[in-house]
Every structure is written in structure tokens, then in C-alpha cells.
């Protein structure tokens, strides 16, 4: 501030026209005004303090009295404060000379009011200090014109360069630098020629030769260029005139100064206003372009389709989402091009709506189908409003479109869902309701009104419904509703409803709380259903369960008992309340308890009705720890809460005892059958024993003869003794076989080679076959697998069938009497054994009763042999049957399951 003020004062003294003690243009005042305009008012005092010593330093060198220096500083400061203060106040911000208002306020305050008011004080100080020879009013005119011109030239120059100059230089392109250089060189050259070279008698029209360049500066560079250009012209004109050159040097000093001031003021003010107008317009255009660019960016980024039209109703703009939606370019869509994508059924209605709203300048909303880039039509919701420019003039319409296809589909789906839900609710006899807690009004569907016996229309309150609830359930229902409302939890209850005609119906209600602002429950919504039939079914189920002769246990998927009948209490010794909620493991023997969870999981993985533990003996445990045999039937039941298992438990202790007694009788019958068979095979047995006994006798007699003769050969004697031992063992084996056939005892299972068993039976019956003139043949498949069986019982089966074959051939010619025993493997890997004879065969009357107890075709038979045979085969897991054979005779065959390992 000090330096600027000091230099301004020196320049002012240099531009002074003598003998008047005033410069044509006094820069210090304007520098001080510019400084105040550029700084906040709170630090203006600092600028004034900095200016005072600069003024003193400049004017003391010019031999100005100290009092005059102080007086002039006071008047100059007043001018600066008035100009800057009024300008700041009226503009309301730091001035930039970029609008017509800025220029007008500046001219009014800093060019007119400030210099005019301070001129009175300035002239008074000059007269008071006897500084100069001019009169008071003349001094006022001189100082006013000098300060006004300085304000016009210096203040805009400093302010525009301080505010815009440096940033603009940084942003400027090289072409702008070149243009500025050409402009100012041209302006300086023309101005120098006109204002310095031309004499005082030159035509006044030539003074305006610099004007085109001034206009060039204002148009191309705005206020910055205009202020710089007028400063060049102004300082060049004053410098030339003060040195006696140029068109302003022909008169007196006062006349010359006044002519320059008028000339420069006449140039500066219009140029300032022109530059301000250009700046304002340029700024407006830039803002408009920036606004339009921002609008395009925002429009392109918007998730909706945006369009604009002009005053001619034709569309001028479509945003990027619109163009991407249609797949067209902006040129294809503008005008009425967009209408080509509208569905033909919607086009006329769409155009009518748009035209009517456009003519009335009213907003509109319409829906139409627009073809997407893939050819598919989508439904758009289009909302348009009239738009106006900054002057309030109608500029067309702007609108936005939203693709509501998905919304419409969802609404359609919602309506269909609501319709389906309503149909389902009606089909399921469900009544829907909604209770508004604020109004205590209840909305109900017609189905629910019918359930409650209420009219189909009219207001319903909670009291109306509670009054229909059975008196024994009323308090419980009210408490449940209160708890649900206060806690916000779901509501569920069962209660009895007393209809107007006196009938009682069971109802089940479920509801959910609806929360409002602050989390407070404002409504309760739910459904009601008539569960009378279910309650009756439950009662019938309970009656049927209690009447069941079996123990009935209902278990959930976690193995917890949820229902038992009275018979279960009797079977297990527990009271009902001791079982409910407990694990079913307490009814399982401890040795099976660890396996039970695994079995339960396997059942739940593939639930199906079946008997538990097929092929195994099952036992249950009573409360006292004792066990008893049971049969258990399992039935899965699907419920809303998951799968439950209905188990029917039957105590089979009595049946097991009966089966054991029957088994004992069967074993006794089998024993008697074997004894009887031994009787029928007496000849064979005698023959079997006679051979080894005869050998023993012969060998013993020979030994005696060797001894009596005295000629004993020890080797021959040893051989005789060995033969005696062999025959004795053979006789012992026959006797042990007879003992095993006739002795009593529990059957023992072992691996049996069926071929060896057949060969042994054939050997046993061979003597008896010879007595009856029969021939026994075998056909045995080699490498048969072993079977798990009791060999004594299977031997009994074969003996019985072979002896029956002998009896069947009593009337058969001797040449045809033959029994064939065959072993072979079935397709299912079972071992099939058949005994075929050539007798009379099986009659039709006897075919279906062959294996019945006490049925026989023999005159002396008991009818137990084949019955025992069938029981033995079936006890081994096999089957037995008989058939007549082509060529005569019958075949009895049985099949037994085999082990997989073949016998070696």
C-alpha cells in the first residue's frame, strides 16, 4: 500500500499542468479506493495508516507544507472511504466489474459521489492554506474532474488485474497471448500517433482512431482488456498534453487539462459499460452452457428416461438412458422420431394427452408402451411439466419416463396372489381379519363373518367378537391378545365360539402385530379357521387309541413321547404323566439303548410304514427293569410341526410260550418219525450191522485156528486184528447213526455238504431198496456251496421222501422201480434237492393236502411224515413242493439257501 500510494503520488505530480496545483489525473486517491475495495472493511484502517507516510514522503519532496499534506490526506481519505464504502454497500460483495450493475454502482459512487463530495473539502483546504491562486469553485471543478477521471482509469485497472488478471493469464492459450500482444501494440501505435504526433489543429474525428482497438479489447478481453486499453490511451494522452504534444496542447494548461479529462471520461464510461455488458453476457452464456452441461450430465446419469421439447412441440433432447433403451441416436429420436417406437395401440392416445397438456401448459401423466432396442415393448410412465426460461417465458416441456413393466407385472402378480390367497382361504374355510387398535374397528372377510355368524356388512369392534367367545375361554383370549399387543409377539389361540343359534364351534386364530412410528403396535392382523372337525377327529383318535388292544405310543422326530394310551401304562408299568415328554429310550432295554438313536435316524431319513426289527427278536423294558418280547409296527405321520411316529406295541410273551411249546411237540413228533423210520429200515440196519459183525467173527475164527495150529505168523495175526478193529468201528458208526436218529435233543446247525448227505442216505437205504427190488440212483452237481443246517433233520427229510418213494412203487413193474435223487443250484443261488419215483403219482384229491397234518394215502400211515418234512425245511428257510412227472411217478423237491463259499 505504501509503495503503490507513493508511486501514484509521484505519477500525479508528473502529470500536473502548471500553474494549477492539481494533476489532470491524481492516482493516489484511486489507488487507495482500489485497495479498500479489494480488502475487507475491518482492515481499512491499516490501509489508511500505510498511505499517510507514503503521502508525506511524496509531497515533502515537492516542498508541500506539512499542514497541506495533512489536509489533502484527510480529503483524499474521505473520498476513498465514501467511494469504497458506498460501492461495497450497494454491491453487497467485492466488486469485479463483470456486470452492468457493478459498472453502474461504481460510476455512481466512486466516479460521481465520492469525488464530488471530497472536492468541496479538498478545495476548502487549498484556499485555507493559500495554496495556489485559483478560486474555490474553480478548484472544486478541477479537483472533481481530476479525481473522477482517476477513478475511471486507475480503479478498474487495479481491481480487474487483482481479481481476474493473474488467474486469466494462467488459463490463457497461446493464441490469446498473441492476440493481446497484437491488440495492445496496435493500440499503442495508433494512440501514440494520434495523441503525440498529431498537432493541435488536427481534425477532432481523428481522436477516435483508437476506438476500434478499445472496442476490440472490450469485446475480446472484457473488463480486464477495456481497463488496460483505456489506461494506455489515458496515460499517453495526459503525458503528451503535459509535454506540449498532441491535439491537447494548443490551448491554455487549464483548457488542455479539461479537454483531456472530457475526452477520456467520454471514452472510459461507455467502454466500461460495454465491457461489463459483454462480461455479463459472456458469463451468462458460460453459465447457461455450464448449466446445460450439468443438466446433460445429471440427465445421463439419472436412472430414468428424460426428454425435452421446444415451443413447437417437437422434442429437442433425449438423455443417454432413453437412447440406450431405444437403441437409436439422438438425431433419430428428435422431432417426432420418438413416436415411431410407441406401440400403435397407444400412439394416438399418447399424442392427444401430450397435445392437450401442451396447449393448456399443464402437467400430464400418461402410460404407453415403447419398443426397446431388442424389439420388446415395455410399459413407461411418462410425467411432463412445462418449463420456462429465466425471464418467465414459456420454453417448452420437460418430462421423465420410468419403466414400470416390472412394477405392473408385480402388481399383476400381487393381484393374482391375493386372488389365489382369497380362493385358498375360502377353500380352506379361513377367515382373514385386521384389528385397528386406534379405532377399535375390526375388518373381516365375508368368510370370517360367516364363521362368527355376523352380518356381511357393518362395523365390528373387538367387544362384538369377544362377546361371542365361550365364557370359559374369554379371559384367556383377552389375556393372550393383551400380551401380544404389549410384547409385539405373534398371537395364537384356540377357543370355543358360541354362535347366535347356540351351537359351539372350535376356532383357531393366529395373528401378527403391526408396528407404527416408535415401534408401538397399531394393528393386529391374522386368520381364523374353524377347527371343530379337527377337534372331533382328535377326540375320535383319542377314543380309538384308548380302545386299541395294542400299546400306542406317539413319538416326535426328537424321540420324545407325546402321546400314550392306557394299554401302554399297563404294559410298561408307568403312569401317563411319567412318560409324556420323556425320551422313548426309557422303554428300550439298556443293551439296545445305544443303537436306538441310529435306528431312529435311519427311519426318519426314509420314513415308511413297516414292522420294526424284521427277523430279530425285539424286547421292551418295564419300569421295574424286567424285559418282555414285543412286536412293534411303525407308521410315520406328517404334521405341520414335522414327522411324528406312531408305534403300535404288542406283548407277544404268550405267543412266544405257545411257539416254544409247539416247537417241543414238533421235535417229539420228529423223534417219533425218526424212530418209525428206523423200524421201516430194520432190514437195512441189520444188513449194515451184519457185514461188519460177520467180518469180525470170521477174522476171530481164523485167528483161533492159527493159534490152535501152533503156527502163528505175527504179521498175518496183526492184519486180522486190524480188520477186526475196522469192522468194529464200522459197526459202531452204524450204531451211532441209529442213536443220533432216535435220540432226543435240540437241533444243532452246522455247515453241511448236501452231496455227502445224499450219498450217506443212499447207502443207508440201499439194503431196503434191494429187498423191495428198487434201484437208487443219484445225480449230484459238483462244487455245490455249503448250507447251514442240522444234518440229522435233513437226513430225516431225505429218508422220509425215499421211503415214501419205495411205498409208491409197490405196484410198479420191477423193471421200472427206480428212485432218483438229484442236487443242483437254482437261479437264485439256492440248492435244490429232488427225489423222483416211478410210482402211481399224486392224485388230484391229495395234491393240495399232501403236507397237512394227519393226512395220509397209506392204509397204516399216521399222516405226520410229510408235515414234519415241511416244518423242517421251512425252519431252515427253505421251501418244499411236489409234482407229477411226465413218464409216470412223482417228484418231491425242496430248496435251501446256500452259503457263498463252495466246499472243497
PDB file of N, CA, C and O in Angstrom, residues 664-694:
ATOM      1  N   UNK A 664     -41.550-127.816  20.879  1.00  0.00           N
ATOM      2  CA  UNK A 664     -41.240-129.045  21.643  1.00  0.00           C
ATOM      3  C   UNK A 664     -42.045-130.212  21.111  1.00  0.00           C
ATOM      4  O   UNK A 664     -41.514-131.322  20.921  1.00  0.00           O
ATOM      5  N   UNK A 665     -43.340-129.979  20.832  1.00  0.00           N
ATOM      6  CA  UNK A 665     -44.167-131.051  20.274  1.00  0.00           C
ATOM      7  C   UNK A 665     -43.654-131.474  18.900  1.00  0.00           C
ATOM      8  O   UNK A 665     -43.654-132.675  18.573  1.00  0.00           O
ATOM      9  N   UNK A 666     -43.233-130.487  18.092  1.00  0.00           N
ATOM     10  CA  UNK A 666     -42.743-130.816  16.761  1.00  0.00           C
ATOM     11  C   UNK A 666     -41.478-131.660  16.845  1.00  0.00           C
ATOM     12  O   UNK A 666     -41.278-132.596  16.069  1.00  0.00           O
ATOM     13  N   UNK A 667     -40.605-131.299  17.809  1.00  0.00           N
ATOM     14  CA  UNK A 667     -39.381-132.088  17.971  1.00  0.00           C
ATOM     15  C   UNK A 667     -39.697-133.517  18.429  1.00  0.00           C
ATOM     16  O   UNK A 667     -39.050-134.480  17.996  1.00  0.00           O
ATOM     17  N   UNK A 668     -40.717-133.670  19.299  1.00  0.00           N
ATOM     18  CA  UNK A 668     -41.102-135.016  19.737  1.00  0.00           C
ATOM     19  C   UNK A 668     -41.660-135.818  18.562  1.00  0.00           C
ATOM     20  O   UNK A 668     -41.363-137.009  18.402  1.00  0.00           O
ATOM     21  N   UNK A 669     -42.490-135.127  17.730  1.00  0.00           N
ATOM     22  CA  UNK A 669     -43.018-135.817  16.556  1.00  0.00           C
ATOM     23  C   UNK A 669     -41.894-136.216  15.609  1.00  0.00           C
ATOM     24  O   UNK A 669     -41.905-137.301  15.001  1.00  0.00           O
ATOM     25  N   UNK A 670     -40.913-135.302  15.476  1.00  0.00           N
ATOM     26  CA  UNK A 670     -39.778-135.637  14.629  1.00  0.00           C
ATOM     27  C   UNK A 670     -39.014-136.833  15.161  1.00  0.00           C
ATOM     28  O   UNK A 670     -38.558-137.693  14.402  1.00  0.00           O
ATOM     29  N   UNK A 671     -38.908-136.888  16.467  1.00  0.00           N
ATOM     30  CA  UNK A 671     -38.216-138.028  17.081  1.00  0.00           C
ATOM     31  C   UNK A 671     -38.969-139.318  16.821  1.00  0.00           C
ATOM     32  O   UNK A 671     -38.395-140.356  16.437  1.00  0.00           O
ATOM     33  N   UNK A 672     -40.298-139.266  17.006  1.00  0.00           N
ATOM     34  CA  UNK A 672     -41.107-140.468  16.752  1.00  0.00           C
ATOM     35  C   UNK A 672     -41.024-140.859  15.284  1.00  0.00           C
ATOM     36  O   UNK A 672     -40.990-142.058  14.947  1.00  0.00           O
ATOM     37  N   UNK A 673     -40.992-139.837  14.411  1.00  0.00           N
ATOM     38  CA  UNK A 673     -40.893-140.128  12.983  1.00  0.00           C
ATOM     39  C   UNK A 673     -39.582-140.827  12.671  1.00  0.00           C
ATOM     40  O   UNK A 673     -39.531-141.756  11.881  1.00  0.00           O
ATOM     41  N   UNK A 674     -38.490-140.344  13.312  1.00  0.00           N
ATOM     42  CA  UNK A 674     -37.202-140.987  13.060  1.00  0.00           C
ATOM     43  C   UNK A 674     -37.172-142.424  13.594  1.00  0.00           C
ATOM     44  O   UNK A 674     -36.614-143.325  12.971  1.00  0.00           O
ATOM     45  N   UNK A 675     -37.820-142.634  14.765  1.00  0.00           N
ATOM     46  CA  UNK A 675     -37.892-144.000  15.315  1.00  0.00           C
ATOM     47  C   UNK A 675     -38.669-144.910  14.374  1.00  0.00           C
ATOM     48  O   UNK A 675     -38.298-146.063  14.114  1.00  0.00           O
ATOM     49  N   UNK A 676     -39.803-144.342  13.851  1.00  0.00           N
ATOM     50  CA  UNK A 676     -40.602-145.143  12.922  1.00  0.00           C
ATOM     51  C   UNK A 676     -39.804-145.461  11.674  1.00  0.00           C
ATOM     52  O   UNK A 676     -39.879-146.567  11.119  1.00  0.00           O
ATOM     53  N   UNK A 677     -39.023-144.486  11.204  1.00  0.00           N
ATOM     54  CA  UNK A 677     -38.202-144.733  10.020  1.00  0.00           C
ATOM     55  C   UNK A 677     -37.171-145.817  10.291  1.00  0.00           C
ATOM     56  O   UNK A 677     -36.876-146.650   9.423  1.00  0.00           O
ATOM     57  N   UNK A 678     -36.622-145.779  11.486  1.00  0.00           N
ATOM     58  CA  UNK A 678     -35.662-146.834  11.826  1.00  0.00           C
ATOM     59  C   UNK A 678     -36.333-148.207  11.794  1.00  0.00           C
ATOM     60  O   UNK A 678     -35.727-149.209  11.405  1.00  0.00           O
ATOM     61  N   UNK A 679     -37.630-148.273  12.221  1.00  0.00           N
ATOM     62  CA  UNK A 679     -38.355-149.547  12.179  1.00  0.00           C
ATOM     63  C   UNK A 679     -38.521-150.019  10.750  1.00  0.00           C
ATOM     64  O   UNK A 679     -38.390-151.206  10.443  1.00  0.00           O
ATOM     65  N   UNK A 680     -38.864-149.063   9.852  1.00  0.00           N
ATOM     66  CA  UNK A 680     -39.046-149.445   8.457  1.00  0.00           C
ATOM     67  C   UNK A 680     -37.732-149.839   7.807  1.00  0.00           C
ATOM     68  O   UNK A 680     -37.691-150.602   6.850  1.00  0.00           O
ATOM     69  N   UNK A 681     -36.619-149.327   8.354  1.00  0.00           N
ATOM     70  CA  UNK A 681     -35.313-149.638   7.783  1.00  0.00           C
ATOM     71  C   UNK A 681     -34.584-150.721   8.577  1.00  0.00           C
ATOM     72  O   UNK A 681     -33.340-150.811   8.537  1.00  0.00           O
ATOM     73  N   UNK A 682     -35.358-151.527   9.299  1.00  0.00           N
ATOM     74  CA  UNK A 682     -34.724-152.548  10.160  1.00  0.00           C
ATOM     75  C   UNK A 682     -33.866-153.485   9.335  1.00  0.00           C
ATOM     76  O   UNK A 682     -32.751-153.865   9.742  1.00  0.00           O
ATOM     77  N   UNK A 683     -34.364-153.907   8.159  1.00  0.00           N
ATOM     78  CA  UNK A 683     -33.600-154.837   7.327  1.00  0.00           C
ATOM     79  C   UNK A 683     -32.297-154.201   6.880  1.00  0.00           C
ATOM     80  O   UNK A 683     -31.233-154.840   6.896  1.00  0.00           O
ATOM     81  N   UNK A 684     -32.398-152.913   6.465  1.00  0.00           N
ATOM     82  CA  UNK A 684     -31.183-152.231   6.038  1.00  0.00           C
ATOM     83  C   UNK A 684     -30.199-152.109   7.182  1.00  0.00           C
ATOM     84  O   UNK A 684     -28.978-152.290   7.017  1.00  0.00           O
ATOM     85  N   UNK A 685     -30.747-151.807   8.368  1.00  0.00           N
ATOM     86  CA  UNK A 685     -29.856-151.646   9.528  1.00  0.00           C
ATOM     87  C   UNK A 685     -29.204-152.983   9.864  1.00  0.00           C
ATOM     88  O   UNK A 685     -28.005-153.053  10.163  1.00  0.00           O
ATOM     89  N   UNK A 686     -30.052-154.047   9.807  1.00  0.00           N
ATOM     90  CA  UNK A 686     -29.491-155.389  10.111  1.00  0.00           C
ATOM     91  C   UNK A 686     -28.408-155.736   9.106  1.00  0.00           C
ATOM     92  O   UNK A 686     -27.353-156.296   9.463  1.00  0.00           O
ATOM     93  N   UNK A 687     -28.670-155.423   7.834  1.00  0.00           N
ATOM     94  CA  UNK A 687     -27.663-155.705   6.802  1.00  0.00           C
ATOM     95  C   UNK A 687     -26.390-154.915   7.068  1.00  0.00           C
ATOM     96  O   UNK A 687     -25.267-155.446   6.942  1.00  0.00           O
ATOM     97  N   UNK A 688     -26.533-153.647   7.458  1.00  0.00           N
ATOM     98  CA  UNK A 688     -25.382-152.814   7.717  1.00  0.00           C
ATOM     99  C   UNK A 688     -24.570-153.357   8.875  1.00  0.00           C
ATOM    100  O   UNK A 688     -23.343-153.293   8.872  1.00  0.00           O
ATOM    101  N   UNK A 689     -25.278-153.870   9.907  1.00  0.00           N
ATOM    102  CA  UNK A 689     -24.551-154.389  11.070  1.00  0.00           C
ATOM    103  C   UNK A 689     -24.014-155.795  10.802  1.00  0.00           C
ATOM    104  O   UNK A 689     -22.980-156.203  11.358  1.00  0.00           O
ATOM    105  N   UNK A 690     -24.759-156.557   9.978  1.00  0.00           N
ATOM    106  CA  UNK A 690     -24.374-157.962   9.754  1.00  0.00           C
ATOM    107  C   UNK A 690     -23.024-158.048   9.063  1.00  0.00           C
ATOM    108  O   UNK A 690     -22.211-158.919   9.404  1.00  0.00           O
ATOM    109  N   UNK A 691     -22.746-157.204   8.100  1.00  0.00           N
ATOM    110  CA  UNK A 691     -21.487-157.294   7.372  1.00  0.00           C
ATOM    111  C   UNK A 691     -20.276-157.106   8.275  1.00  0.00           C
ATOM    112  O   UNK A 691     -19.370-157.953   8.297  1.00  0.00           O
ATOM    113  N   UNK A 692     -20.192-155.985   9.076  1.00  0.00           N
ATOM    114  CA  UNK A 692     -19.006-155.862   9.933  1.00  0.00           C
ATOM    115  C   UNK A 692     -18.928-156.944  11.011  1.00  0.00           C
ATOM    116  O   UNK A 692     -17.858-157.411  11.360  1.00  0.00           O
ATOM    117  N   UNK A 693     -20.128-157.385  11.527  1.00  0.00           N
ATOM    118  CA  UNK A 693     -20.098-158.427  12.580  1.00  0.00           C
ATOM    119  C   UNK A 693     -19.638-159.742  12.003  1.00  0.00           C
ATOM    120  O   UNK A 693     -18.885-160.507  12.657  1.00  0.00           O
ATOM    121  N   UNK A 694     -20.075-160.051  10.751  1.00  0.00           N
ATOM    122  CA  UNK A 694     -19.630-161.298  10.114  1.00  0.00           C
ATOM    123  C   UNK A 694     -18.134-161.265   9.892  1.00  0.00           C
ATOM    124  O   UNK A 694     -17.411-162.267  10.087  1.00  0.00           O
TER     125      UNK A 694
END
